Coordinates of C-alpha atoms in Angstrom, one line a residue:
Chain A
M1 CA -73.1 -38.2 50.4
K2 CA -72.4 -41.7 49.4
F3 CA -69.1 -40.5 48.1
T4 CA -68.1 -39.1 51.4
R5 CA -69.1 -42.2 53.3
F6 CA -67.0 -44.3 50.9
F7 CA -64.0 -42.1 51.5
T8 CA -64.4 -42.1 55.2
A9 CA -64.6 -45.9 55.2
A10 CA -61.6 -46.2 53.0
A11 CA -59.6 -43.8 55.1
L12 CA -60.6 -45.6 58.3
G13 CA -59.7 -48.9 56.7
L14 CA -56.3 -47.6 55.7
A15 CA -55.6 -46.1 59.1
L16 CA -56.5 -49.4 60.9
S17 CA -54.6 -51.7 58.6
S18 CA -51.5 -49.5 58.2
P19 CA -49.5 -50.7 61.3
A20 CA -49.6 -54.2 60.0
L21 CA -48.9 -53.3 56.4
A22 CA -46.3 -50.5 56.7
D23 CA -42.7 -51.3 57.4
R24 CA -41.3 -49.9 60.5
E25 CA -39.5 -46.6 60.3
I26 CA -36.8 -44.9 62.5
L27 CA -35.7 -41.3 62.4
N28 CA -32.0 -40.5 63.0
V29 CA -31.6 -36.8 63.8
S30 CA -28.0 -35.8 63.1
Y31 CA -25.8 -32.8 62.3
D32 CA -24.4 -31.5 59.1
P33 CA -21.0 -33.2 58.4
T34 CA -22.4 -36.7 58.9
R35 CA -24.8 -36.6 56.0
E36 CA -22.7 -38.8 53.6
L37 CA -21.7 -41.2 56.4
Y38 CA -25.3 -42.0 57.4
E39 CA -26.5 -42.2 53.8
A40 CA -24.0 -45.0 53.3
F41 CA -24.5 -46.5 56.8
N42 CA -28.3 -46.6 56.5
K43 CA -28.1 -48.6 53.3
E44 CA -25.9 -51.2 55.0
F45 CA -28.0 -51.4 58.1
I46 CA -31.3 -51.8 56.2
H47 CA -29.7 -54.7 54.3
H48 CA -28.3 -56.2 57.5
W49 CA -31.7 -55.9 59.2
K50 CA -33.5 -57.5 56.3
E51 CA -31.1 -60.5 56.4
E52 CA -31.4 -60.9 60.1
T53 CA -35.1 -60.5 60.6
G54 CA -36.8 -60.4 57.2
E55 CA -38.3 -57.0 58.0
T56 CA -38.0 -54.2 55.5
L57 CA -36.9 -51.1 57.4
V58 CA -37.1 -47.4 56.5
V59 CA -34.5 -45.2 58.0
R60 CA -35.0 -41.5 57.7
Q61 CA -32.3 -39.0 58.4
S62 CA -32.3 -35.3 59.2
H63 CA -29.3 -33.0 59.1
G64 CA -28.6 -29.4 60.1
G65 CA -26.6 -27.4 62.5
A66 CA -26.1 -29.5 65.7
G67 CA -27.7 -26.9 68.0
K68 CA -30.7 -26.4 65.7
Q69 CA -31.2 -30.1 65.4
T70 CA -31.1 -30.5 69.2
R71 CA -33.7 -27.8 69.7
A72 CA -35.9 -29.5 67.1
V73 CA -35.8 -32.7 69.2
I74 CA -36.4 -30.7 72.4
D75 CA -39.4 -29.0 70.8
G76 CA -41.0 -32.3 69.7
L77 CA -39.3 -33.7 66.6
E78 CA -39.8 -37.4 67.3
A79 CA -36.3 -38.8 66.7
D80 CA -35.7 -42.5 67.6
V81 CA -32.0 -42.0 67.7
V82 CA -29.8 -38.9 67.8
T83 CA -26.3 -38.8 66.5
L84 CA -25.0 -35.3 67.4
A85 CA -21.8 -33.3 67.7
L86 CA -21.4 -32.8 71.4
A87 CA -22.4 -34.6 74.6
Y88 CA -23.7 -31.3 75.8
D89 CA -26.5 -31.3 73.1
I90 CA -27.7 -34.7 74.2
D91 CA -27.5 -33.6 77.9
A92 CA -29.8 -30.8 77.0
I93 CA -32.4 -33.1 75.5
A94 CA -32.2 -35.4 78.6
E95 CA -32.5 -32.4 80.9
K96 CA -35.2 -30.5 79.1
T97 CA -37.5 -33.3 78.0
G98 CA -36.7 -36.4 80.2
R99 CA -36.9 -38.5 77.1
I100 CA -33.4 -39.8 77.6
P101 CA -32.1 -41.0 81.0
A102 CA -29.4 -38.7 82.6
D103 CA -26.8 -41.5 82.5
W104 CA -27.2 -42.1 78.7
Q105 CA -23.5 -41.7 78.0
K106 CA -22.6 -44.9 79.9
R107 CA -24.9 -47.1 77.7
L108 CA -22.6 -47.6 74.8
P109 CA -18.8 -48.1 74.6
N110 CA -16.3 -45.3 74.4
N111 CA -18.6 -42.7 76.0
S112 CA -21.2 -43.5 73.4
S113 CA -19.0 -42.3 70.6
P114 CA -18.6 -45.0 67.9
Y115 CA -16.2 -42.8 66.0
T116 CA -14.1 -39.8 66.9
S117 CA -12.4 -36.9 65.2
T118 CA -10.0 -34.1 66.0
I119 CA -9.2 -30.5 65.1
V120 CA -6.5 -29.9 62.5
F121 CA -5.2 -27.0 60.4
L122 CA -6.1 -26.6 56.8
V123 CA -3.5 -24.3 55.1
R124 CA -3.0 -23.1 51.6
K125 CA -0.8 -25.0 49.1
G126 CA 2.8 -25.1 50.1
N127 CA 2.0 -23.8 53.6
P128 CA 3.4 -20.3 52.7
K129 CA 3.4 -19.0 56.3
D130 CA 5.0 -22.2 57.5
L131 CA 2.4 -23.0 60.2
K132 CA 3.3 -26.2 62.0
D133 CA 1.8 -25.9 65.4
W134 CA -0.6 -23.8 67.5
D135 CA 2.2 -21.3 68.5
D136 CA 2.6 -20.4 64.9
L137 CA -1.0 -19.2 64.6
V138 CA -0.5 -16.3 67.0
K139 CA 2.5 -14.9 65.2
P140 CA 1.9 -11.4 63.8
G141 CA 0.2 -11.3 60.4
V142 CA -1.3 -14.7 60.5
E143 CA -5.0 -14.8 59.9
V144 CA -7.0 -17.6 61.5
I145 CA -10.5 -18.6 60.3
T146 CA -12.8 -20.3 62.7
P147 CA -16.5 -19.9 63.3
N148 CA -18.2 -18.2 66.3
P149 CA -18.2 -20.7 69.2
K150 CA -21.4 -19.0 70.5
T151 CA -23.3 -20.1 67.5
S152 CA -21.4 -23.2 66.2
G153 CA -20.8 -26.4 68.0
G154 CA -17.8 -27.3 65.9
A155 CA -16.2 -24.0 66.8
R156 CA -16.3 -24.9 70.4
W157 CA -14.0 -27.9 69.7
N158 CA -11.6 -25.5 67.9
Y159 CA -11.4 -23.2 70.9
L160 CA -11.0 -26.1 73.4
A161 CA -8.2 -27.6 71.2
G162 CA -6.3 -24.4 71.4
W163 CA -6.8 -24.1 75.1
A164 CA -5.8 -27.7 75.7
Y165 CA -2.5 -27.1 73.7
A166 CA -1.6 -24.0 75.7
K167 CA -2.4 -25.6 79.0
E168 CA -0.3 -28.7 78.1
K169 CA 2.6 -26.5 76.9
Y170 CA 2.6 -23.7 79.4
G171 CA 1.0 -25.5 82.4
S172 CA -1.5 -23.0 83.7
E173 CA -5.1 -21.9 83.1
D174 CA -3.9 -18.2 82.9
A175 CA -1.5 -19.0 80.1
A176 CA -4.1 -20.9 78.3
R177 CA -6.5 -18.0 78.6
D178 CA -3.8 -15.6 77.2
F179 CA -3.1 -17.9 74.3
V180 CA -6.7 -18.3 73.3
T181 CA -7.2 -14.5 73.6
K182 CA -4.3 -13.9 71.3
L183 CA -5.6 -16.6 68.9
Y184 CA -9.0 -15.0 68.5
Q185 CA -7.3 -11.6 68.0
Q186 CA -6.0 -13.1 64.7
V187 CA -9.5 -14.0 63.6
P188 CA -10.9 -11.5 61.0
V189 CA -14.3 -13.2 60.4
L190 CA -16.4 -15.2 62.8
D191 CA -18.9 -17.1 60.6
S192 CA -22.0 -18.4 62.3
G193 CA -21.3 -22.0 61.3
A194 CA -18.5 -24.4 60.3
R195 CA -19.5 -24.6 56.6
G196 CA -19.6 -20.8 56.5
S197 CA -16.0 -20.7 57.7
T198 CA -14.9 -23.2 55.1
T199 CA -16.5 -21.0 52.4
T200 CA -14.8 -18.0 53.7
F201 CA -11.4 -19.7 53.6
V202 CA -11.8 -21.7 50.4
Q203 CA -14.0 -19.5 48.2
R204 CA -13.3 -16.0 49.6
G205 CA -9.6 -16.7 49.9
I206 CA -9.5 -15.1 53.3
G207 CA -7.1 -16.3 56.0
D208 CA -3.9 -18.3 56.2
V209 CA -5.3 -21.2 58.2
L210 CA -8.7 -22.8 58.8
L211 CA -9.3 -24.6 62.0
A212 CA -11.4 -27.6 61.0
W213 CA -12.6 -31.0 62.0
E214 CA -10.3 -33.6 60.5
N215 CA -13.2 -35.2 58.7
E216 CA -14.2 -31.9 57.1
A217 CA -10.6 -31.0 56.2
L218 CA -10.1 -34.4 54.5
L219 CA -13.4 -34.0 52.7
A220 CA -12.5 -30.5 51.6
I221 CA -9.1 -31.7 50.2
N222 CA -10.6 -34.7 48.4
E223 CA -13.7 -32.8 47.0
L224 CA -12.2 -29.4 46.3
G225 CA -9.2 -30.7 44.4
K226 CA -6.0 -32.0 45.8
G227 CA -3.0 -29.7 45.8
E228 CA -4.9 -26.5 46.6
F229 CA -4.8 -27.1 50.3
E230 CA -2.8 -29.1 52.8
I231 CA -3.5 -30.5 56.2
V232 CA -1.2 -29.7 59.1
V233 CA -1.6 -31.8 62.2
P234 CA -0.6 -30.0 65.4
S235 CA 1.3 -31.6 68.2
V236 CA -1.7 -31.5 70.6
S237 CA -5.4 -31.4 69.8
I238 CA -8.7 -32.3 71.3
L239 CA -10.4 -35.7 71.0
A240 CA -13.8 -34.8 69.5
E241 CA -16.3 -37.5 70.5
P242 CA -19.6 -37.1 68.6
P243 CA -22.0 -39.1 70.7
V244 CA -25.0 -41.2 69.7
T245 CA -28.0 -42.5 71.8
V246 CA -31.5 -43.8 71.6
V247 CA -34.3 -41.4 72.5
D248 CA -36.0 -43.9 74.8
K249 CA -39.4 -42.3 75.2
N250 CA -39.8 -41.7 71.4
A251 CA -38.7 -45.1 70.5
E252 CA -41.0 -46.7 73.0
K253 CA -43.9 -44.7 71.6
H254 CA -43.1 -45.8 68.1
G255 CA -42.4 -49.4 69.1
T256 CA -38.9 -49.2 67.6
T257 CA -36.7 -49.6 70.7
D258 CA -35.2 -52.9 69.4
V259 CA -34.4 -51.4 65.9
A260 CA -33.0 -48.2 67.4
K261 CA -30.7 -50.1 69.7
A262 CA -29.5 -52.4 67.0
Y263 CA -28.9 -49.5 64.6
L264 CA -26.5 -47.8 67.0
E265 CA -24.8 -51.0 68.0
Y266 CA -24.2 -51.7 64.3
L267 CA -22.1 -48.6 64.2
Y268 CA -19.6 -50.4 66.5
T269 CA -19.3 -53.5 64.3
P270 CA -16.4 -53.7 61.8
V271 CA -18.9 -52.8 59.0
G272 CA -19.9 -49.6 60.7
Q273 CA -16.4 -48.8 61.8
K274 CA -15.0 -49.1 58.3
L275 CA -17.7 -46.9 56.9
A276 CA -16.9 -44.3 59.5
A277 CA -13.2 -44.5 58.5
E278 CA -14.0 -44.2 54.8
H279 CA -15.9 -41.0 55.7
Y280 CA -12.9 -39.7 57.5
Y281 CA -13.9 -40.3 61.0
R282 CA -11.4 -42.0 63.3
P283 CA -12.7 -45.5 64.1
G284 CA -12.9 -46.5 67.8
D285 CA -12.3 -50.2 67.0
P286 CA -8.4 -50.7 67.4
E287 CA -8.3 -53.3 64.6
V288 CA -10.1 -51.2 62.0
A289 CA -8.0 -48.2 63.2
R290 CA -4.8 -50.1 62.4
E291 CA -6.2 -50.8 58.9
Y292 CA -6.7 -47.1 58.3
A293 CA -3.7 -45.9 60.3
D294 CA -2.2 -44.1 57.2
A295 CA -5.2 -41.8 56.9
F296 CA -5.1 -40.6 60.5
P297 CA -1.7 -39.4 61.8
D298 CA -0.8 -39.7 65.5
V299 CA -1.7 -36.7 67.6
N300 CA -1.6 -36.2 71.4
L301 CA -5.4 -36.1 71.8
I302 CA -6.8 -34.6 75.0
T303 CA -10.3 -35.4 76.1
V304 CA -12.8 -32.8 77.2
D305 CA -13.4 -34.8 80.4
S306 CA -9.8 -34.8 81.5
A307 CA -9.0 -31.2 80.5
F308 CA -12.3 -29.4 81.2
G309 CA -14.2 -31.7 83.5
G310 CA -16.8 -32.6 80.9
W311 CA -18.9 -30.7 78.4
R312 CA -21.4 -29.2 80.8
K313 CA -18.6 -27.5 82.7
A314 CA -16.7 -26.5 79.6
Q315 CA -19.9 -24.9 78.2
E316 CA -20.6 -23.0 81.4
T317 CA -17.0 -21.7 82.0
H318 CA -16.2 -20.8 78.4
F319 CA -19.2 -20.3 76.2
N320 CA -22.2 -19.3 78.2
D321 CA -23.0 -15.6 78.4
G322 CA -20.4 -13.9 80.7
G323 CA -17.9 -16.8 80.1
V324 CA -14.3 -16.7 79.1
F325 CA -15.0 -16.3 75.4
D326 CA -17.2 -13.2 76.0
H327 CA -14.3 -11.6 77.9
I328 CA -12.0 -11.9 74.9
Y329 CA -14.1 -9.5 73.0
Q330 CA -15.1 -7.2 75.8
P331 CA -13.9 -3.7 75.0
R332 CA -11.4 -2.6 77.7
Chain B
M1 CA -72.7 0.7 58.6
S2 CA -73.2 -2.8 57.3
R3 CA -75.2 -1.9 54.2
N4 CA -73.8 -1.4 50.7
R5 CA -70.4 -3.0 51.3
V6 CA -68.7 -5.0 48.6
I7 CA -68.0 -7.9 50.8
P8 CA -71.2 -8.9 52.6
G9 CA -71.6 -9.4 56.3
F10 CA -69.6 -6.8 58.2
G11 CA -69.9 -8.8 61.4
L12 CA -68.6 -12.0 59.8
S13 CA -65.7 -10.3 58.0
L14 CA -64.7 -8.4 61.1
G15 CA -64.8 -11.5 63.1
Y16 CA -62.8 -13.4 60.6
A17 CA -60.2 -10.6 60.3
T18 CA -59.8 -10.5 64.1
L19 CA -59.4 -14.3 64.4
Y20 CA -57.0 -14.3 61.5
T21 CA -54.7 -11.6 62.9
S22 CA -54.9 -13.2 66.3
L23 CA -53.8 -16.5 65.1
I24 CA -51.1 -15.2 62.8
V25 CA -49.8 -12.2 64.6
F26 CA -51.0 -11.6 68.2
I27 CA -50.8 -15.1 69.7
P28 CA -47.2 -15.8 68.6
L29 CA -46.2 -12.4 69.8
A30 CA -47.9 -12.9 73.1
A31 CA -46.2 -16.2 73.5
L32 CA -42.9 -14.5 72.8
A33 CA -43.6 -11.8 75.4
A34 CA -44.7 -14.4 78.0
S35 CA -41.5 -16.3 77.5
G36 CA -39.4 -13.2 77.9
I37 CA -41.3 -12.0 80.9
S38 CA -40.8 -15.3 82.6
L39 CA -37.2 -14.1 83.4
G40 CA -38.4 -11.6 86.0
A41 CA -37.7 -7.8 85.8
E42 CA -34.2 -7.8 87.1
T43 CA -32.8 -10.6 84.9
F44 CA -34.7 -9.3 81.9
W45 CA -33.1 -5.9 82.3
A46 CA -29.7 -7.4 82.8
V47 CA -30.1 -9.4 79.5
V48 CA -31.4 -6.6 77.4
S49 CA -29.1 -3.8 78.8
H50 CA -25.9 -5.9 78.5
P51 CA -23.3 -3.8 76.6
Q52 CA -23.0 -6.5 73.9
A53 CA -26.8 -6.3 73.3
V54 CA -26.8 -2.5 73.3
A55 CA -24.0 -2.5 70.7
S56 CA -26.1 -4.9 68.6
Y57 CA -29.2 -2.7 68.8
K58 CA -27.2 0.3 67.6
L59 CA -25.9 -1.7 64.7
S60 CA -29.1 -3.4 63.8
F61 CA -31.3 -0.3 63.9
G62 CA -28.5 2.1 62.6
A63 CA -27.7 -0.1 59.6
S64 CA -31.4 -0.6 58.8
L65 CA -32.0 3.1 59.0
V66 CA -29.2 3.9 56.6
A67 CA -30.3 1.1 54.2
A68 CA -33.9 2.4 54.3
L69 CA -32.7 6.0 53.6
I70 CA -30.6 4.8 50.6
N71 CA -33.6 2.9 49.3
L72 CA -35.8 5.9 49.8
V73 CA -33.7 8.0 47.4
F74 CA -32.7 5.3 44.9
G75 CA -36.0 3.5 45.1
L76 CA -37.7 6.7 44.0
L77 CA -35.3 7.1 41.2
V78 CA -35.8 3.5 40.0
A79 CA -39.6 3.9 40.2
W80 CA -39.4 7.2 38.3
V81 CA -37.3 5.7 35.5
L82 CA -39.6 2.7 35.2
V83 CA -42.7 4.8 35.0
R84 CA -41.6 7.8 33.0
Y85 CA -39.2 6.4 30.4
T86 CA -39.4 3.7 27.8
F87 CA -36.2 1.9 26.9
P88 CA -35.3 -1.5 25.6
G89 CA -35.5 -4.2 28.3
K90 CA -37.7 -2.1 30.5
R91 CA -39.9 -5.1 31.4
I92 CA -37.0 -7.1 32.3
A93 CA -35.7 -4.3 34.5
D94 CA -39.1 -4.1 36.1
A95 CA -39.2 -7.8 36.9
L96 CA -35.6 -7.7 38.3
V97 CA -36.7 -5.3 41.0
D98 CA -38.8 -8.1 42.6
L99 CA -35.9 -10.5 42.7
P100 CA -34.7 -9.6 46.2
F101 CA -38.2 -10.7 47.4
A102 CA -37.8 -14.2 45.8
L103 CA -34.2 -15.0 46.4
P104 CA -33.4 -17.0 49.6
T105 CA -31.6 -14.4 51.7
A106 CA -28.7 -16.7 52.4
V107 CA -28.0 -16.9 48.7
A108 CA -28.1 -13.1 48.6
G109 CA -25.7 -12.9 51.5
I110 CA -23.3 -15.4 49.9
A111 CA -23.4 -13.6 46.5
L112 CA -22.8 -10.2 48.0
T113 CA -20.0 -11.5 50.1
A114 CA -18.4 -13.0 46.9
L115 CA -18.7 -9.6 45.2
Y116 CA -17.5 -7.4 48.1
G117 CA -15.0 -9.8 49.7
R118 CA -11.3 -9.1 49.5
N119 CA -10.9 -11.1 46.3
G120 CA -14.3 -10.2 44.8
W121 CA -15.1 -8.1 41.7
F122 CA -15.9 -4.9 43.7
G123 CA -14.0 -5.8 46.9
Q124 CA -10.6 -6.1 45.3
Y125 CA -10.8 -2.4 44.1
L126 CA -12.6 -1.0 47.1
E127 CA -10.3 -2.6 49.6
G128 CA -7.2 -2.7 47.4
W129 CA -7.3 0.8 46.1
W130 CA -9.1 2.8 48.7
G131 CA -8.8 0.6 51.7
F132 CA -12.5 0.7 52.1
K133 CA -13.7 -2.5 53.7
V134 CA -17.2 -3.6 52.8
A135 CA -17.6 -7.3 53.5
Y136 CA -17.0 -8.2 57.2
A137 CA -17.6 -4.6 58.2
P138 CA -20.7 -2.5 59.1
A139 CA -20.8 -1.2 55.5
G140 CA -21.4 -4.8 54.3
I141 CA -24.4 -5.1 56.5
V142 CA -25.8 -1.9 55.0
V143 CA -25.2 -3.3 51.5
A144 CA -27.1 -6.5 52.3
L145 CA -30.0 -4.6 53.9
T146 CA -30.2 -2.2 51.0
F147 CA -30.4 -5.1 48.6
I148 CA -33.3 -6.9 50.4
G149 CA -35.2 -3.6 51.0
L150 CA -35.2 -2.0 47.6
P151 CA -38.4 -3.6 46.2
F152 CA -40.5 -2.2 49.0
V153 CA -39.9 1.5 48.1
V154 CA -40.1 0.9 44.3
R155 CA -43.3 -1.1 44.5
T156 CA -45.1 1.3 46.8
V157 CA -44.0 4.4 44.9
Q158 CA -44.5 3.1 41.4
P159 CA -48.4 2.9 41.3
V160 CA -48.7 6.4 42.8
L161 CA -46.3 7.8 40.2
E162 CA -48.3 6.0 37.4
G163 CA -51.4 7.7 38.7
L164 CA -50.0 11.2 38.7
E165 CA -51.2 13.2 35.7
R166 CA -48.6 14.8 33.6
E167 CA -50.9 17.8 33.2
L168 CA -50.1 18.7 36.8
E169 CA -46.4 19.2 35.8
E170 CA -47.4 21.0 32.7
A171 CA -49.7 23.3 34.6
A172 CA -46.9 24.0 37.1
A173 CA -44.5 24.8 34.3
S174 CA -46.9 27.1 32.5
L175 CA -47.4 28.9 35.8
G176 CA -43.7 29.6 35.9
A177 CA -42.3 27.0 38.3
N178 CA -38.9 25.7 37.4
R179 CA -38.1 21.9 37.5
W180 CA -36.9 21.8 41.0
R181 CA -39.9 23.7 42.2
T182 CA -42.3 21.5 40.3
F183 CA -40.7 18.4 41.9
R184 CA -40.7 19.9 45.4
R185 CA -44.2 21.5 45.4
V186 CA -46.2 19.3 43.0
L187 CA -44.7 15.9 42.7
L188 CA -43.2 15.3 46.1
P189 CA -46.3 16.1 48.3
A190 CA -48.2 13.5 46.3
L191 CA -45.5 10.9 46.7
V192 CA -44.7 11.4 50.4
P193 CA -47.3 9.0 51.7
A194 CA -46.1 6.2 49.4
L195 CA -42.4 7.0 50.1
L196 CA -43.1 6.9 53.9
T197 CA -44.8 3.5 53.6
G198 CA -42.0 2.2 51.4
F199 CA -39.4 3.5 53.9
A200 CA -41.2 1.9 56.8
L201 CA -41.5 -1.5 55.1
S202 CA -37.9 -1.5 54.0
F203 CA -36.8 -0.5 57.4
A204 CA -38.9 -3.1 59.2
R205 CA -37.7 -5.8 56.9
A206 CA -34.1 -4.9 57.4
V207 CA -34.4 -4.9 61.2
G208 CA -35.5 -8.5 61.3
E209 CA -33.1 -9.7 58.5
Y210 CA -30.8 -12.6 59.5
G211 CA -30.0 -14.9 56.6
S212 CA -28.1 -12.5 54.3
V213 CA -26.4 -10.5 57.0
V214 CA -24.6 -13.3 58.9
F215 CA -22.6 -14.1 55.8
I216 CA -21.4 -10.6 55.0
S217 CA -21.1 -9.2 58.5
G218 CA -18.2 -11.3 60.0
N219 CA -20.2 -11.5 63.3
M220 CA -17.5 -9.9 65.5
P221 CA -18.9 -9.3 69.0
Y222 CA -19.5 -5.5 69.7
R223 CA -18.5 -4.6 66.2
T224 CA -20.5 -6.4 63.5
E225 CA -22.9 -8.5 65.5
I226 CA -26.6 -7.8 64.7
T227 CA -29.3 -8.5 67.4
P228 CA -30.8 -11.5 65.5
L229 CA -27.4 -13.2 65.7
L230 CA -27.3 -12.6 69.4
I231 CA -30.7 -14.1 69.7
Y232 CA -29.5 -17.1 67.8
S233 CA -26.5 -17.5 70.1
K234 CA -28.7 -17.4 73.1
L235 CA -30.8 -20.2 71.6
E236 CA -27.5 -22.2 71.1
Q237 CA -27.2 -22.1 74.9
Y238 CA -30.8 -23.3 75.2
D239 CA -31.5 -20.0 76.9
Y240 CA -35.0 -19.6 75.4
A241 CA -36.0 -16.9 77.9
G242 CA -33.0 -14.8 77.2
A243 CA -33.6 -15.1 73.5
S244 CA -37.2 -14.0 73.9
A245 CA -36.2 -11.1 76.1
L246 CA -34.0 -9.7 73.2
G247 CA -36.8 -10.5 70.8
V248 CA -39.3 -8.5 72.9
T249 CA -36.9 -5.6 73.1
M250 CA -36.5 -5.5 69.3
L251 CA -40.3 -5.8 68.9
V252 CA -40.9 -2.8 71.2
F253 CA -38.3 -0.7 69.4
S254 CA -39.7 -1.6 66.0
F255 CA -43.2 -0.9 67.1
I256 CA -42.3 2.5 68.5
L257 CA -40.5 3.4 65.2
L258 CA -43.3 2.2 63.0
L259 CA -45.9 4.0 65.2
A260 CA -43.8 7.2 64.7
I261 CA -43.8 6.7 61.0
N262 CA -47.5 6.2 61.0
A263 CA -48.0 9.4 63.1
L264 CA -45.8 11.2 60.6
Q265 CA -48.0 9.9 57.8
Y266 CA -51.1 11.1 59.6
W267 CA -49.7 14.5 60.3
N268 CA -48.7 14.8 56.7
L269 CA -52.1 13.9 55.4
R270 CA -53.8 16.4 57.7
R271 CA -51.4 19.1 56.7
Q272 CA -52.0 18.5 53.0
G273 CA -55.8 18.2 53.6
G274 CA -55.7 21.6 55.5
G275 CA -53.4 23.4 53.1

């Protein structure tokens, strides 16, 4: 009996004193390809925060498929900040939970995207099928590897990039629809996620070209051995803007609003921008961009806002049930 | 009723069993059904009767059925060999049977795809010589489902086989039955209940499988898209109700099929008891 009382007292004491003793902690919920970037960035930020305020900070990170991560936050994972693949995902959190204001994207520069990326082609050594631009991908006998846009956020960028090219080149929505339909007829396997597609292309040896995020393609080349694959940059592609934001209500609850804000703002500083560039993301800061210009070739980058009227509209028109993508596969 | 039981307190154990199954099974399923029903009858029907969904049911249940049938035959064979013969490495073989239980299904999917893919050990011959596509085709789905379902048949049949007395077979032989007749009239009737249970378990497991299948199936709409993938793609659109509707439909199908297998089991027992 005495024993129990002692433990209860001890537990109570711990619980009461912990806010003063424990360091503050923030949780960054992100998606798969940013794992290495945020590991490096968190270290820098913790160091920076310690120097500025003397406080020792703990930054936890969570990675997974973007859609799954978003649902986790909607269903109650208490993220202080989210750094996701699409504005549409953060819109969904704002809409379903009200924990983020609807105009979140205006709070930080560049549509709340500190770094950007684009969609490029990864081809086999020597580019045996001589694929230079989107038009080459729909030639007979060319196999294109891309994941299923219904299940993969990254795959939606691939689809929109192809669409944006065709619309730019042929001028009409109908032509773009025809082009994308042809493009998906060249796809032998629709993996459920981007990493699955990379495995299919790299390990299984299937397909002539992999549509990939530039950062993933650069990573694949540098990690899987140079000389096995080559990157081909098409004439037109999409500007992928992975957005970041504070989850206001969660941060308020945890008393971490100031840290969460500073964390995201630090992404925009030269330190954050250089880290992004080193992890193969295109930095938004023009000066840092100039420094890393060699790594990122010039492409005519089209934004989702200008070509598709924003993510919400793109999602509804193209990827929701009954949308354009579903029609591509409908048996006639 | 409550006297002379091994576990004391019939009321307590019944109460506990009810609470436990409610918490673990009924309440989550009821929540699923409630979420699906929130769509309203018309939308619900539109979602679950969409041609793409119908194509996926056919594939999911068809492939699961084929896989369970394959396991029924070969699972019995494996169990027979493990029980009736001694050979070096038998214990290792016995332990290997459980491996599909323990392996994360995604790993199984990736390994099978590596084997049956165009440049894999099996795939290069199957596809190169005979033009038979396994990975990224319905056949690949059957392969994955067979793999994950095998232990269910082996492990349900094995103990029954071990319990069968050899004297029965000897008696049958001495009464003039040939081998086939002994198998059909003596062994099989004793094994049918266990085989049916193994078949039902293997089938049920296959219907719900997601992890291994998505790697080997290729996920082409209308052709190699299983229902769980369709549910997943609904969730990607934050369409929780639509996903639940498909989930409820699968549940109803599965329940009917399992009920039918149980009825078959009951009928079989009565017939044996009577004859």
